Every structure is written in C-alpha cells, then in structure tokens.
Coordinates of C-alpha atoms and ligand atoms in Angstrom, one line a residue:
X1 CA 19.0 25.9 -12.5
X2 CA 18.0 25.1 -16.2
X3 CA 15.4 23.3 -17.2
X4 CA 15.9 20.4 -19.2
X5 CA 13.6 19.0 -22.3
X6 CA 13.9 16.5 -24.3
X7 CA 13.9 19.2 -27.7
X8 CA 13.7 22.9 -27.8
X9 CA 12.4 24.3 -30.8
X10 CA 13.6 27.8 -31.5
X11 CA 11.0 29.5 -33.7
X12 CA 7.2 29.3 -33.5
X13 CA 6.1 29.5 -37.0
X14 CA 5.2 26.8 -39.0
X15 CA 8.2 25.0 -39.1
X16 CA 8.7 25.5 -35.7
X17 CA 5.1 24.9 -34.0
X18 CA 4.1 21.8 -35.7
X19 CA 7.7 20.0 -35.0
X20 CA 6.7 20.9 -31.0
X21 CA 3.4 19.6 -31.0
X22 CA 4.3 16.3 -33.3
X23 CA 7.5 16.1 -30.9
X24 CA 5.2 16.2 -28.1
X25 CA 2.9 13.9 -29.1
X26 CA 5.4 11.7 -29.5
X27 CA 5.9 11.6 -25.4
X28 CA 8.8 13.8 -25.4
X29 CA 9.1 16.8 -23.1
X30 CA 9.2 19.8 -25.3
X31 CA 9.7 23.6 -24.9
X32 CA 9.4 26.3 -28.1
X33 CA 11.1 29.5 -27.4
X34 CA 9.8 32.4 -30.2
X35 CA 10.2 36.2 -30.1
X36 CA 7.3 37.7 -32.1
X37 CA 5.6 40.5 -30.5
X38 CA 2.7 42.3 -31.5
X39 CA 2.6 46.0 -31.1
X40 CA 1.9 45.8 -27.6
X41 CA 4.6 43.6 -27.1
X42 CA 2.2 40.7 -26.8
X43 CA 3.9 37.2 -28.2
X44 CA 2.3 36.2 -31.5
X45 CA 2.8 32.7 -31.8
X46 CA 2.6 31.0 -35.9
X47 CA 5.9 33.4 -37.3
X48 CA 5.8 34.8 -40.4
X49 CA 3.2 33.1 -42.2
X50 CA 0.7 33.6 -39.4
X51 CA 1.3 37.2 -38.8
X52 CA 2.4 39.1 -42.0
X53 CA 2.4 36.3 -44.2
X54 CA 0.2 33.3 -45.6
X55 CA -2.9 33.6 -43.2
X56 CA -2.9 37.6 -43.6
X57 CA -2.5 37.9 -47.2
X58 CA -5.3 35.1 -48.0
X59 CA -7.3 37.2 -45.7
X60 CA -6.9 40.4 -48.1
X61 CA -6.8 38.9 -51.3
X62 CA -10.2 37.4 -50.6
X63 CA -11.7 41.0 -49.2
X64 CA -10.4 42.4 -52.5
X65 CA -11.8 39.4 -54.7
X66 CA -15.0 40.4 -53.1
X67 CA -14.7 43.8 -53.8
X68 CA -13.7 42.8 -57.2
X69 CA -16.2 40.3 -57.7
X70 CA -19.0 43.4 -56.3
X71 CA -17.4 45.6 -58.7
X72 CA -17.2 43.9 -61.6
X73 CA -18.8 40.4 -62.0
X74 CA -21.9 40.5 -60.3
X75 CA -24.0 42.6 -63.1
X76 CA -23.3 40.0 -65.3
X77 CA -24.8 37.3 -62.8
X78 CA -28.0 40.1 -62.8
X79 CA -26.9 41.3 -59.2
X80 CA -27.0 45.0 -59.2
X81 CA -25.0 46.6 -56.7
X82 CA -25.1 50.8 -56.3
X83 CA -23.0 52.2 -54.1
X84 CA -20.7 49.7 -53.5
X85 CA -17.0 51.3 -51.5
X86 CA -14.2 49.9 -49.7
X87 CA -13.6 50.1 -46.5
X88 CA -9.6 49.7 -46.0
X89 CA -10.0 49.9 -42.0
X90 CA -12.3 47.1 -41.6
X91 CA -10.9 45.1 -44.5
X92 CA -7.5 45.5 -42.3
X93 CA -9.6 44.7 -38.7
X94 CA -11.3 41.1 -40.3
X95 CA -7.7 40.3 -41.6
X96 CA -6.4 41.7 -38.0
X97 CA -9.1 39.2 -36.3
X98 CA -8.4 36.2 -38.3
X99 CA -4.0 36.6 -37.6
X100 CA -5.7 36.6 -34.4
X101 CA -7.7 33.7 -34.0
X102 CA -4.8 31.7 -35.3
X103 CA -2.1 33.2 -32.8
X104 CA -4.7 32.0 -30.3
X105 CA -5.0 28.8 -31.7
X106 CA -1.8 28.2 -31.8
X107 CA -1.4 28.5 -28.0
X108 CA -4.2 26.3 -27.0
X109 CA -2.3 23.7 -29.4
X110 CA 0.3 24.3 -27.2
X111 CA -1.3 23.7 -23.9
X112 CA -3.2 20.9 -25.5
X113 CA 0.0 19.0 -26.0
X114 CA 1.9 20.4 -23.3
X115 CA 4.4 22.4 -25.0
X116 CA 6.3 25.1 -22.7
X117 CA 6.1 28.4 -24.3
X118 CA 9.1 31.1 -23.5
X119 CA 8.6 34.3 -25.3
X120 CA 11.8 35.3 -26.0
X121 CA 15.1 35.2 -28.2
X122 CA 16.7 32.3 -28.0
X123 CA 20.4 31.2 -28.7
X124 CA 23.1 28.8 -28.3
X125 CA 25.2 29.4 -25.2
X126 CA 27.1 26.2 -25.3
X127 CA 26.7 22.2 -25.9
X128 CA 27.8 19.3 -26.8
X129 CA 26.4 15.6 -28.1
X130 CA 24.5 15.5 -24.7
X131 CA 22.8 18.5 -24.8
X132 CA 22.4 21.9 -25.6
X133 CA 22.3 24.9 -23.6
X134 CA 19.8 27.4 -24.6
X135 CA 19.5 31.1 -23.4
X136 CA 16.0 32.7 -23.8
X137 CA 15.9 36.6 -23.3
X138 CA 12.9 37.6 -23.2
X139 CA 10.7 39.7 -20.3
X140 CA 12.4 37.2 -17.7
X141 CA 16.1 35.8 -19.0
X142 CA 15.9 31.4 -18.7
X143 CA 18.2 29.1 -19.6
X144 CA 17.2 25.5 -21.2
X145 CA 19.0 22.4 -21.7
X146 CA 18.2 20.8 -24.5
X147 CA 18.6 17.0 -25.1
X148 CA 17.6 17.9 -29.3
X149 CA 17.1 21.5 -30.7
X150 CA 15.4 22.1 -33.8
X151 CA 15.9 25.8 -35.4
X152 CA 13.2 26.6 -37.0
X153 CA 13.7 30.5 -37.0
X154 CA 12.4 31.7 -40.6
X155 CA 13.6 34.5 -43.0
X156 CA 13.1 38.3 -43.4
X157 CA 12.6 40.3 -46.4
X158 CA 15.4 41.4 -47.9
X159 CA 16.2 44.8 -48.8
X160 CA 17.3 46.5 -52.0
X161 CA 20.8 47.9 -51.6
X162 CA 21.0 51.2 -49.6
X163 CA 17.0 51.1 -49.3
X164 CA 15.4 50.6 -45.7
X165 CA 12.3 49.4 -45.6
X166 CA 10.2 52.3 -43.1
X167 CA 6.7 50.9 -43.3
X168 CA 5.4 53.9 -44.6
X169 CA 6.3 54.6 -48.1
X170 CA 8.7 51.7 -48.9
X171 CA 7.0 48.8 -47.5
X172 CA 8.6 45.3 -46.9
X173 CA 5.4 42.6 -46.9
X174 CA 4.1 43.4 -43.3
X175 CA 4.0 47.1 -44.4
X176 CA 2.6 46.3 -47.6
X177 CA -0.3 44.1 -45.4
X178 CA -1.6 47.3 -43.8
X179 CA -1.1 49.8 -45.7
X180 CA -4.3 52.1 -44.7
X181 CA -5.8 53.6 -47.5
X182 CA -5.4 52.4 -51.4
X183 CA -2.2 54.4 -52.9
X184 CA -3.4 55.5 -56.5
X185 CA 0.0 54.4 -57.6
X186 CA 1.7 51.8 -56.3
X187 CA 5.2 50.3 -57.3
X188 CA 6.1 46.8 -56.8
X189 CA 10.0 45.9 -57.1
X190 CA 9.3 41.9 -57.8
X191 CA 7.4 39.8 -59.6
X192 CA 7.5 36.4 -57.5
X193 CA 4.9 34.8 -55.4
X194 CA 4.2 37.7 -52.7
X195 CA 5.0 40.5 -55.2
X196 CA 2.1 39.8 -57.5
X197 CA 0.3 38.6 -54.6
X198 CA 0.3 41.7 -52.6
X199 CA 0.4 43.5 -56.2
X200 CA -2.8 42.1 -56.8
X201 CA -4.9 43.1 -53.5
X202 CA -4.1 46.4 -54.1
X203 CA -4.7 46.4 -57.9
X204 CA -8.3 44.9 -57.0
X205 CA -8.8 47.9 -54.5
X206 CA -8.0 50.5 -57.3
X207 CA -4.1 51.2 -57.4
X208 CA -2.6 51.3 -60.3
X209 CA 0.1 48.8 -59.8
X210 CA 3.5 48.6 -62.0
X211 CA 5.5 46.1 -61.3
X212 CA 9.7 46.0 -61.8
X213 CA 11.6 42.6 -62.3
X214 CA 14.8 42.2 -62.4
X215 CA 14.9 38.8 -64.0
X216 CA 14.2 38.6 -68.1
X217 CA 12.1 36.0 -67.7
X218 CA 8.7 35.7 -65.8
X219 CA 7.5 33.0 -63.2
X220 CA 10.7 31.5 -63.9
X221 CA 10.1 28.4 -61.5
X222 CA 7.0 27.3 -63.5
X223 CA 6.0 25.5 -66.3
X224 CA 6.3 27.8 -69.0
X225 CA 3.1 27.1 -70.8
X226 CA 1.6 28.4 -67.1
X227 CA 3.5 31.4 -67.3
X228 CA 2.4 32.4 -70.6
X229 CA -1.0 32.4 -69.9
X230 CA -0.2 33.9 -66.4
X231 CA 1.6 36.5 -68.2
X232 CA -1.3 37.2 -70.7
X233 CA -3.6 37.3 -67.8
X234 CA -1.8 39.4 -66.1
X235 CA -0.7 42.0 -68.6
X236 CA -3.5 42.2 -70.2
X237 CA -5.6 46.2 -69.8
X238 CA -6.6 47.4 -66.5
X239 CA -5.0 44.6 -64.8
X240 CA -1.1 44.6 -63.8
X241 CA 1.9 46.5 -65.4
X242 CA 4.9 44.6 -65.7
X243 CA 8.2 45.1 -67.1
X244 CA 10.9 42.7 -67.0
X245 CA 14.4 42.8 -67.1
X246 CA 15.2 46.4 -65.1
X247 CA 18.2 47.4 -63.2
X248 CA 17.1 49.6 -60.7
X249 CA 19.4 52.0 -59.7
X250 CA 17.9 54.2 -57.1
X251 CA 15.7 54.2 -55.0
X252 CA 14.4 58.1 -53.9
X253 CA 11.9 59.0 -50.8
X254 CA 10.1 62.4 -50.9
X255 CA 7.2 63.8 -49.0
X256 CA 4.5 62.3 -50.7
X257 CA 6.2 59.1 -52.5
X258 CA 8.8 57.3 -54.2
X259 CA 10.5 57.9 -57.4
X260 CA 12.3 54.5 -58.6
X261 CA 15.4 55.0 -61.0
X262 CA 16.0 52.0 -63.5
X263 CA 17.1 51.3 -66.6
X264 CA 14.9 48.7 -68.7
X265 CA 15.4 45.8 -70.6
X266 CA 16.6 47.4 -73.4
X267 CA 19.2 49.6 -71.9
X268 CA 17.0 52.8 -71.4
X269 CA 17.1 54.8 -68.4
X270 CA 13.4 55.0 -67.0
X271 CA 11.6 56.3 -63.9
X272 CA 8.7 55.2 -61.6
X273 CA 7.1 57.9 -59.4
X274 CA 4.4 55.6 -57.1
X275 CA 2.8 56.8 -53.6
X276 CA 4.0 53.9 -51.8
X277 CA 6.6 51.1 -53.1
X278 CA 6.5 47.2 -51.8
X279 CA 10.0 45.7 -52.2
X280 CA 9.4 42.1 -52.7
X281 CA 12.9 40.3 -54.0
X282 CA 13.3 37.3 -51.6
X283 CA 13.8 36.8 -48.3
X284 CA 16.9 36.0 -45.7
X285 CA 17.4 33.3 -43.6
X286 CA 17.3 34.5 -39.9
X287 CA 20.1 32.9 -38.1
X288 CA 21.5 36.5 -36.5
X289 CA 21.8 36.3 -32.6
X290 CA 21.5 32.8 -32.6
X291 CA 24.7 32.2 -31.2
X292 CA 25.6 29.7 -34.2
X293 CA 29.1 30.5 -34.1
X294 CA 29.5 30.2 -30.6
X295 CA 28.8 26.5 -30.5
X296 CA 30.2 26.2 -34.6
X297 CA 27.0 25.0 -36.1
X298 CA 27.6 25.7 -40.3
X299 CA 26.1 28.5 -42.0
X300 CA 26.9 28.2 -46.0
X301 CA 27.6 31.1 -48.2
X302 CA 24.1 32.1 -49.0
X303 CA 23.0 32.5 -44.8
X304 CA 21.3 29.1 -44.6
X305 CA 22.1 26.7 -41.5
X306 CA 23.3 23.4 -43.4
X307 CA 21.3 20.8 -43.2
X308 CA 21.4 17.2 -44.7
X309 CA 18.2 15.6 -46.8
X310 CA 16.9 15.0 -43.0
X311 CA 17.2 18.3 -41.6
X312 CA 20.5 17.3 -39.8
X313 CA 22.6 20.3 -38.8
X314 CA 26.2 19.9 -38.6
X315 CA 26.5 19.1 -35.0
X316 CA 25.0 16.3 -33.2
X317 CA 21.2 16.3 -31.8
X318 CA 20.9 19.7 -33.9
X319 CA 17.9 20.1 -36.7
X320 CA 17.3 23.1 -38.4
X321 CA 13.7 23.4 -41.0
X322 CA 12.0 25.9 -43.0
X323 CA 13.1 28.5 -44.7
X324 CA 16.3 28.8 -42.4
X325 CA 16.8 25.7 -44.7
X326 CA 17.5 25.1 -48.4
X327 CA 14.9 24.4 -50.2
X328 CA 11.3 26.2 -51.2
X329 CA 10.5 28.8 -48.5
X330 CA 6.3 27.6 -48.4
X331 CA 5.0 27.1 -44.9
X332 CA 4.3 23.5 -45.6
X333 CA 7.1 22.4 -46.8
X334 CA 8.8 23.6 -43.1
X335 CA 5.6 21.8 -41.5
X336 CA 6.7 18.7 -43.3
X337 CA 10.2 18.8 -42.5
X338 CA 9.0 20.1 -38.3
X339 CA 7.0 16.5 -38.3
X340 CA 10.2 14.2 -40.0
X341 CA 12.6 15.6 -37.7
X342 CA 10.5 15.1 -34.8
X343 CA 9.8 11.5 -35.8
X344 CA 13.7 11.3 -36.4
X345 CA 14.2 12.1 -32.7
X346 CA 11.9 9.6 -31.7
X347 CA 13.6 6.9 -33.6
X348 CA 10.9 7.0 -36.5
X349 CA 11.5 6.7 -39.6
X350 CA 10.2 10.6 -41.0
X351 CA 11.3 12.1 -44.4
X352 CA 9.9 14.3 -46.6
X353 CA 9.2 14.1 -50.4
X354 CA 11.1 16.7 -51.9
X355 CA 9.5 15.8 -55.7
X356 CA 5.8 16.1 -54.0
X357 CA 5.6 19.9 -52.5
X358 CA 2.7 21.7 -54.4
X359 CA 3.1 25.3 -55.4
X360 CA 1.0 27.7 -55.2
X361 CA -0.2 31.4 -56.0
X362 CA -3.3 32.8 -54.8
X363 CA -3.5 35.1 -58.1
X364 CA -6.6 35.2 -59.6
X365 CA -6.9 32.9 -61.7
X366 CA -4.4 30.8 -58.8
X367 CA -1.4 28.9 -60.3
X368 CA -0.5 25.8 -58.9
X369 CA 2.0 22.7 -59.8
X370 CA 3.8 20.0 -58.6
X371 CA 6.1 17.7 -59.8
X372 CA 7.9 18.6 -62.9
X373 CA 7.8 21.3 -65.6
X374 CA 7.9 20.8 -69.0
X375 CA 11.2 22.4 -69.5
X376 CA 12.7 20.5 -66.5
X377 CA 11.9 17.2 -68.0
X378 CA 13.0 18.5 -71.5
X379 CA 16.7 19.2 -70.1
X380 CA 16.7 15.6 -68.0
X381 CA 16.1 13.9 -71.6
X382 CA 12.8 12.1 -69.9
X383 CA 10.3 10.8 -72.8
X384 CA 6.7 12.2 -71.7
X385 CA 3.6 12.7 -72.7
X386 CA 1.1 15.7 -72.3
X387 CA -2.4 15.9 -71.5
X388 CA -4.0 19.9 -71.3
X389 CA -7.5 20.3 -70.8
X390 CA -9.3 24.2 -70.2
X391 CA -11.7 25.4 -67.6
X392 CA -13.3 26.6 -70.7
X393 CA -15.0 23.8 -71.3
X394 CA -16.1 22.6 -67.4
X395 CA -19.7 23.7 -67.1
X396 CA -18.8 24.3 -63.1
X397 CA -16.0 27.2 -64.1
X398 CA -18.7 28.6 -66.7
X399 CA -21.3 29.4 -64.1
X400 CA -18.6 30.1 -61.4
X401 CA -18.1 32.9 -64.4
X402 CA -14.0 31.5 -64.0
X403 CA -13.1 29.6 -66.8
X404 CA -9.7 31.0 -67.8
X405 CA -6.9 28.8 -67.7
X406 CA -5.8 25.2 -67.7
X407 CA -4.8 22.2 -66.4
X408 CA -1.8 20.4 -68.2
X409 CA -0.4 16.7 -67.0
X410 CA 2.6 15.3 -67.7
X411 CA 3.4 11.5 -67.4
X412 CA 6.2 9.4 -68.5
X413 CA 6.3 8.1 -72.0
X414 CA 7.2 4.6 -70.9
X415 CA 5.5 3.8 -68.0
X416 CA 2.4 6.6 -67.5
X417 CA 3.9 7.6 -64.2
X418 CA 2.3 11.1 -63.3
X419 CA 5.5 13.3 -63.2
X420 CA 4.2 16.5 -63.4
X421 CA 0.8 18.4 -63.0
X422 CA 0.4 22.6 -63.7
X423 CA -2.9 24.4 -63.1
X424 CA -3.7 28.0 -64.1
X425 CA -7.7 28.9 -63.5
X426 CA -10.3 28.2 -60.5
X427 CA -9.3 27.0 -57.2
X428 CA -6.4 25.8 -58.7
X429 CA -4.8 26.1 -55.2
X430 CA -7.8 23.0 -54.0
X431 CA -7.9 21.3 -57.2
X432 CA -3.4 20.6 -57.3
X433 CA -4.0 18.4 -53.8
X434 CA -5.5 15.7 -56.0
X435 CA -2.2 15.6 -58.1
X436 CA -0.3 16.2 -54.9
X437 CA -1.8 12.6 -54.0
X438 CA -1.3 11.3 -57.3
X439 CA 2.5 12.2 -57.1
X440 CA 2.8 10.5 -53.7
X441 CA 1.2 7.0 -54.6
X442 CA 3.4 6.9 -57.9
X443 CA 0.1 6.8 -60.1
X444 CA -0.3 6.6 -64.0
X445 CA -2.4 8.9 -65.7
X446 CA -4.4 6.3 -66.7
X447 CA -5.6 6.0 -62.9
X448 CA -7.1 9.8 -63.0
X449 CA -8.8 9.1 -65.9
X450 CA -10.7 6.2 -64.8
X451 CA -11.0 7.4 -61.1
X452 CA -15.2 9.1 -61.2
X453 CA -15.0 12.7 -60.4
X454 CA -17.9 14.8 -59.7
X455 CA -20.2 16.5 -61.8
X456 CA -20.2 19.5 -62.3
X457 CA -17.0 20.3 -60.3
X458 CA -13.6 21.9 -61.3
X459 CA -12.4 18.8 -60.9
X460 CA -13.6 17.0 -64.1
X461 CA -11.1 18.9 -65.8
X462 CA -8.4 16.9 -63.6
X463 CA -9.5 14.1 -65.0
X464 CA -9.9 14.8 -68.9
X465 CA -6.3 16.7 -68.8
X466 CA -5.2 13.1 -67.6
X467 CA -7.9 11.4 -70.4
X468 CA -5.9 14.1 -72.8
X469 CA -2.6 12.6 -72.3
X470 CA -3.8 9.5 -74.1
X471 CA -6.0 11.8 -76.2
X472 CA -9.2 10.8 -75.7
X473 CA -10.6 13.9 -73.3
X474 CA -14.3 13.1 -73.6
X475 CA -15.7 17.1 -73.2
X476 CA -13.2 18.5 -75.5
Ligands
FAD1 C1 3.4 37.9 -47.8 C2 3.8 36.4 -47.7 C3 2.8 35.5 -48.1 C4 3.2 34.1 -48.0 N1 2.2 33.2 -48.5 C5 2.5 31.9 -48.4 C6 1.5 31.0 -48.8 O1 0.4 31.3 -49.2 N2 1.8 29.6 -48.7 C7 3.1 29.2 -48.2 O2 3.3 28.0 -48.1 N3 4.0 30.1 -47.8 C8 3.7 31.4 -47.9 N4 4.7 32.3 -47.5 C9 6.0 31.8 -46.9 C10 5.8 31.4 -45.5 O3 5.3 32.4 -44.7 C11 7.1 30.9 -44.9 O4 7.6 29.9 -45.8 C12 6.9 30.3 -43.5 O5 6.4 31.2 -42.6 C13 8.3 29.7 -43.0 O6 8.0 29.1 -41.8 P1 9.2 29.0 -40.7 O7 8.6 28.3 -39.5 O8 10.4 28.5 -41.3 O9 9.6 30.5 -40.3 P2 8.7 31.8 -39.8 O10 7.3 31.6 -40.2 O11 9.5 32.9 -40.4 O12 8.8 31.7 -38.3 C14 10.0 31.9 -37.6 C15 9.7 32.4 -36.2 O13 10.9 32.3 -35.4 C16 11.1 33.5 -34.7 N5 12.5 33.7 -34.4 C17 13.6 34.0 -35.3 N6 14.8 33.9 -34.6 C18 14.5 33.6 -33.4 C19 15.3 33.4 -32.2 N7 16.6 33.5 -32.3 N8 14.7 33.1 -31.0 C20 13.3 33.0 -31.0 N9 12.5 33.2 -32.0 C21 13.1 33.5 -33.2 C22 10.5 34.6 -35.6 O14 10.2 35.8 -35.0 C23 9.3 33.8 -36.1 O15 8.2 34.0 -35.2 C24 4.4 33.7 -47.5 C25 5.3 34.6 -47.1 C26 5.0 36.0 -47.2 C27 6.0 37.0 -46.7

C-alpha cells in the first residue's frame, strides 16, 4: 500500500533539502525522494551544489589560492617557501572529504527532523487536487501519496551541439572538478560564473587557460563598471586568456586532446588545441522521467516547470523551486524559494525577495552585487546617485596584500533608498551580506554611513562607498 505524507519533495539538493526539513518542522509528515549516487552507488544527498558544484569548487579554489598564495605572495610577506609542489591527489581527497562531510550532514538533518529518505527516481504516476501519487525506482520500487509535492530536481550542464561530454578530455563541471593532474593547456568554452571559476583553479595550479565566449560582451549580468575592472583583472599577463565573441564550430577529440574550431569576433577562422576542454555554457532544467506529462503539469518552451511568483506549478498542491525554476540558478535562491513554499503549505505567509538575491563569484578578487546595476537603472529612467570607494585605500586590504577592486553603491536620487550595491576585491562574497541586509530593510545610504564599522576591516570601505554617494568618503 502507498504511504502517504503530507509533501514529497522530489530532489535533495538545496532547493529540495531545506524545503523538507522547513516542511517538517513545520509538523508536517514529509518524505524527499533523490537519485544521486556516488560511484559506488551510495546516495549522496545535497544535489548538485553539494557534489560537483558550490561546496566542491570552494573547496578547490581555496587549495589553489593557497598554492597561489605559497607561490607567489608570501615572499613579499618575508615567508620564504623552497620547494613548494602540488599535490592534485590530495587537493582532490580534502575536496572529496569535505562533499563528504556535507552529504553526511545532510542525512542527520534529515533524521533530526524526521524526513523519510527514498533513494531513488521519482515521478508522477497520477493525481489529482487530493493528492499525488509518486513512484520512486530506486534499489526497492515504492510508491508515495502525496498530499503536496514540491519538485525541486535541478539542472544539468548543457552540451555544445554534437559534443558529449566524456569526463576525460571534454569535461562538463563534475569532470572539470577532478580532473587528476594539471593539463598544461586547458580550454574553457564559457566565460560565466563556473567557467572562470573552474578556469581559475586550474590557471592557479599552472594550466595555461584560454577561455572562448560566445557572447560580445563580458559578465554581461553585472554592473558594468565591475566587469571592467573584472576584465582588466582578468586579462591582464600570466592570468586568463579570453576572447569574446567566437562561434565555435567544431569540436575535435584526438589521443592526447582537443582541437576547438571557431571563428572570432572579427570573422576569422581560428583554432584551439588544449589537453583537456571544460564546456561551461549553462545548464538545463531536469524535468526528464518525471512523468510531467503524464499528470499535465506545464513545462514552457525553454524546459522549465512553470511556476507562479510563489513557486505554484500549474496543477493544484504542486510546487516546483530552484533552478527547475525561472529565475537565477544560485543554491540560495532555491533554498529561499524550498522554505516559502513550505511555509505556503502550512498556511504561512512565505515569499521570497526577488530584488534581494546577492551574486556572487568566487574569482579572485570575488565579484559580488545585489540590487541593481548601473545600466539597469539607466534604462528604467531611475534618478540615482553613486558612491565608489577602493580597497586601495582600506589599511585591512593593504596588509591582507588584496587591495584591488571596489565597492560602488547606488541609491535613489530622491529618497537615498539603497538600490544597488557591486563589489569587486576581498571577500567581496562576506562583505555583499551587509548590503544584502541593507536591500531587505529598505535603508538609505545615509544609514551605512553613519552605522560604526570596524577598524581595520574590509568593511570600512562599505561604509565610505555609502559616505561617497553624498561625497564626503572620509579616507579618500
Ligand atoms: C561548478 C558549479 C559551481 C556552483 N557554485 C555555486 C555557488 O558558489 N553558489 C551558488 O549559489 N550556486 C552555485 N552553483 C549553482 C548551484 O549548484 C545550483 O543553483 C543548485 O545546486 C540548485 O539547487 P537545486 O536544489 O535546484 O538542484 P540540484 O542541486 O541540481 O539538485 C537536484 C537533485 O535532484 C535529483 N533529481 C533530479 N531528478 C530527479 C528525480 N526525478 N527523482 C529523484 N531525484 C532527482 C538530482 O540528482 C539532484 O540530486 C554552482 C553550480 C556549479 C555547476
């Protein structure tokens, strides 16, 4: 006979987790049914983001800072180091340990709460507005009966056309996460979040990493004083090489590497031989197998389950969050959405601030924004005002040796109202949470500057970006 829970979450990442655990606090009986499986066939509970994702690729770009830092920076502090070597296996086994730790934790959240776990695909058998049947194939075949499901299944990298990705020489990001010894040349097709990202660890390691984008513009979703400077970073010698505005055209495997056909910007044709080749150009929306046409739930043209501004599916006592939805694919903006439509089911009142997700890149220096860009408010016809303030001049960035970059503010014209806030330099990633909270409490400028921040911390330059946009920074 099925069993029969109040919601069944399909999807364990972290859309998908943290809607089962705030459903269950919220006294409801609650099962999440997620197929990951490690090598071994072992479940893996935290989806993307905690197995070839977020946790993972915070893990490696901080080994390679290290190895960067070693390398590079600590002479100048008077550190000598001689010797000094990666080791790829071990850099792979701590990151291994760590995507560990957090499937495990995971887990005990679950028993913690009393969340029933099925390992297993799950999909809609059939249903109606008093509940949903759910069949979970897994090691042992279940069916559930849910009173709410929530769909919370993810995306997967997508593909160039007529490319596969084998894990070995073209490398989608889980390849690209354990790839076992540095590639002298690596190509990147992709300059978003996780291209430059994975581009990055790599480049820190010692590839030489060139980097293909389609698009003619760069960082196209930030402010575009932060890409700039991100470009300049970037670009500049010995770091990354990026060329924008290529077609590529094919795609060739050999023996020993990849040869990339493209034509650039200007029309030419051009070719990229590289040892190994991450293709980083978005992701899918996985909602194959889940029986959605079965039971009719809509799927618009781009592959996305349709969702209201409250993650309500087209049929009744149906959800759907994360990047299965519209909307930024970042881990906690599907957390968010998990805890609204939990609190939605239990006759709360949850939502989500679209206006208030931070971005972020863990580049070095990180970028990191929320709000409004410059150019966005530009084509709205808003009346602002801007306050920029460098790192340069923060005594804490100086002797951190990490003073590149800036912090820029925007705020309404009228009123002061904090619409907008872009970082580029230290712990920009930390330092954005402050704006985050800013954004959320509607404050004025004026509040940061007057609000006593400490000293010597990144964080002063918070507050004289804010002092700048009535142009009276006090260290600059
Ligand atoms: C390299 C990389 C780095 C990233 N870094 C960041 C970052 O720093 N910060 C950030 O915010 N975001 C980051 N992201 C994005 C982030 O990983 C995703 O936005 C997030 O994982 C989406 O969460 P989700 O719960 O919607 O889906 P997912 O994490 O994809 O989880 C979905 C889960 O559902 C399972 N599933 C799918 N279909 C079924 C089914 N029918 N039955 C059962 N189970 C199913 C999947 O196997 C998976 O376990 C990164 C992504 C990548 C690839």
């Amino acid at each position: 006979m099925a069993k029969t829970f109040d919601a069944v979450v399909i999807g364990g990442g972290p859309g998908g987790y943290i809607a089962a655990i705030r459903a269950a606090q919220l006294g409801m009986q609650v099962a999440c049914v997620d197929d990951w499986k490690t090598p071994a066939e072992k479940p893996a509970l935290g989806g993307t983001c905690t197995n070839v994702g977020c946790i993972p690729s915070k893990a490696l770009l901080q080994s390679s800072e290290n190895y960067e830092h070693a390398g590079h920076g600590f002479a100048e502090h008077g550190v000598q180091i001689k010797g000094l070597a990666v080791d790829v296996g071990q850099m792979l086994k701590r990151k291994d340990k760590i995507v560990k730790q957090n499937n495990e934790g995971i887990l005990y959240l679950f028993k913690k709460n009393k969340v029933a776990f099925y390992h297993g695909h799950g999909s809609f058998v059939r249903g109606d507005a008093n509940g949903w049947e759910i069949k979970v194939a897994g090691s042992i075949e279940e069916t559930l009966t849910a009173r709410h499901a929530i769909v919370a299944t993810g995306s997967s990298p997508r593909a160039l056309p007529g490319t596969t990705f084998d894990n070995k020489l073209i490398l989608d990001n889980e390849g690209a996460l354990a790839i076992p010894e540095v590639p002298k040349r690596l190509g990147v097709v992709g300059a978003g979040v996780i291209g430059l990202e994975l581009g990055s660890v790599w480049r820190r390691l010692g590839s030489k990493v060139h980097i293909l984008e389609a698009l003619p513009g760069f960082l196209g979703a930030a402010d575009d004083a932060i890409a700039q400077e991100a470009w300049k970073i970037f670009t500049r010698e010995g770091e990354l090489e990026i060329e924008l505005g290529v077609n590529v055209a094919s795609i060739a495997q050999g023996k020993a590497g990849v040869s990339v056909d493209y034509k650039t910007a200007e029309g030419k044709a051009a070719a990229l031989a590289c040892d190994r080749l991450i293709v980083s150009i978005g992701r899918v929306p996985n909602t194959e197998g889940l029986g959605a046409d079965r039971i009719g739930l809509k799927i618009d043209a781009t592959g996305f389950i349709e969702v209201d501004k409250n993650c309500r599916a087209s049929l009744p006592r149906i959800y759907a969050v994360g990047d299965v939805v519209r909307g930024p694919m970042l881990a906690h903006k599907g957390e968010d959405e998990g805890v609204m439509v939990a609190e939605i089911i239990a006759g709360q009142h949850g939502h989500v601030n679209y206006d208030a997700i931070p971005w972020v890149m863990y580049t070095m220096p990180e970028i990191a924004w929320v709000g409004k860009t410059e150019q966005q408010l530009k084509a709205e016809g808003i009346a602002y005002r801007s306050g920029r303030f460098p790192f340069a001049y923060n005594g804490r960035a100086l002797g951190r040796d990490e003073a590149e970059g800036f912090i820029k503010i925007l705020a309404d014209a009228a009123t002061d109202r904090i619409l907008g806030v872009h970082a580029i330099g230290s712990l920009a990633s930390e330092l954005i949470a402050e704006a985050v909270v800013a954004i959320e409490f509607g404050a004025s400028s004026e509040d940061i500057a007057r609000i006593c921040h400490a000293h010597p911390s990144l964080s002063e330059v918070m507050r004289e970006a804010a002092l700048a946009v009535d142009k009276r920074s006090l260290n600059g």
